[in-house]
């Protein structure tokens, strides 16, 4: 391909991450502290916007991630920490 498109989503008990990038440049990330999406590119670049609701989708993804994290801990509770 000509371009590398990357999406990162992750969570912990106290934090979360949702980010989109293209060719190594961060295009958008969710600021869960200030409850908004952020476009970190400088103003002189070609402006674009993701569809409305992308931040709300990131919030929903975090809820799913935290639920999956909880379920994984329950399922793996008897696995020793070290082999």
Coordinates of C-alpha atoms in Angstrom, one line a residue:
X1 CA 0.0 0.0 0.0
X2 CA 0.9 3.6 -0.4
X3 CA -0.1 4.6 3.1
X4 CA -0.1 3.2 6.6
X5 CA -3.4 3.8 8.5
X6 CA -3.3 3.0 12.2
X7 CA -5.9 3.0 15.0
X8 CA -5.0 2.4 18.6
X9 CA -7.5 1.7 21.3
X10 CA -6.7 0.5 24.8
X11 CA -7.7 0.8 28.4
X12 CA -6.9 0.2 32.0
X13 CA -8.8 0.6 35.2
X14 CA -8.0 4.3 35.4
X15 CA -7.1 5.4 31.9
X16 CA -7.9 4.9 28.2
X17 CA -6.5 5.7 24.8
X18 CA -8.1 6.1 21.3
X19 CA -6.0 7.4 18.4
X20 CA -6.0 7.5 14.6
X21 CA -2.9 8.1 12.5
X22 CA -1.9 8.1 8.9
X23 CA 1.7 7.6 7.7
X24 CA 3.1 8.2 11.2
X25 CA 1.2 11.4 11.8
X26 CA -1.3 11.5 14.6
X27 CA -4.6 12.7 13.0
X28 CA -7.0 12.5 15.9
X29 CA -7.1 11.3 19.5
X30 CA -9.7 11.2 22.3
X31 CA -9.1 13.5 25.3
X32 CA -11.1 11.6 27.9
X33 CA -10.2 14.1 30.6
X34 CA -11.6 17.1 28.7
X35 CA -14.4 15.0 27.0
X36 CA -13.5 15.9 23.4
X37 CA -11.7 14.8 20.3
X38 CA -8.5 16.6 19.4
X39 CA -7.0 17.2 15.9
X40 CA -3.3 17.8 16.7
X41 CA -2.1 18.7 13.2
X42 CA -0.9 22.3 12.7
X43 CA -3.4 24.7 11.2
X44 CA -1.4 25.0 7.9
X45 CA -2.1 21.4 6.9
X46 CA -5.1 20.4 4.8
X47 CA -8.1 20.4 7.2
X48 CA -10.3 17.4 7.5
X49 CA -12.8 16.2 10.1
X50 CA -14.0 12.7 11.0
X51 CA -17.7 12.1 10.9
X52 CA -19.7 13.6 13.8
X53 CA -19.9 11.2 16.8
X54 CA -16.3 9.8 16.6
X55 CA -15.6 11.0 20.2
X56 CA -18.8 9.3 21.4
X57 CA -17.8 6.2 19.6
X58 CA -14.4 6.3 21.4
X59 CA -16.2 6.6 24.7
X60 CA -18.4 3.5 23.9
X61 CA -15.3 1.6 22.8
X62 CA -13.7 2.4 26.2
X63 CA -16.7 0.9 28.0
X64 CA -16.4 -2.3 25.9
X65 CA -12.6 -2.4 26.6
X66 CA -13.1 -2.1 30.4
X67 CA -15.8 -4.7 30.3
X68 CA -13.5 -7.1 28.3
X69 CA -10.7 -6.3 30.8
X70 CA -12.9 -7.3 33.7
X71 CA -14.0 -10.5 32.0
X72 CA -10.4 -11.4 31.1
X73 CA -9.4 -11.0 34.8
X74 CA -12.2 -13.3 35.9
X75 CA -11.3 -15.9 33.3
X76 CA -7.6 -15.7 34.1
X77 CA -7.7 -15.5 37.8
X78 CA -6.2 -19.0 38.4
X79 CA -3.3 -18.5 36.0
X80 CA 0.0 -17.9 37.9
X81 CA 1.6 -14.6 37.4
X82 CA 5.0 -16.2 36.6
X83 CA 5.7 -19.4 34.7

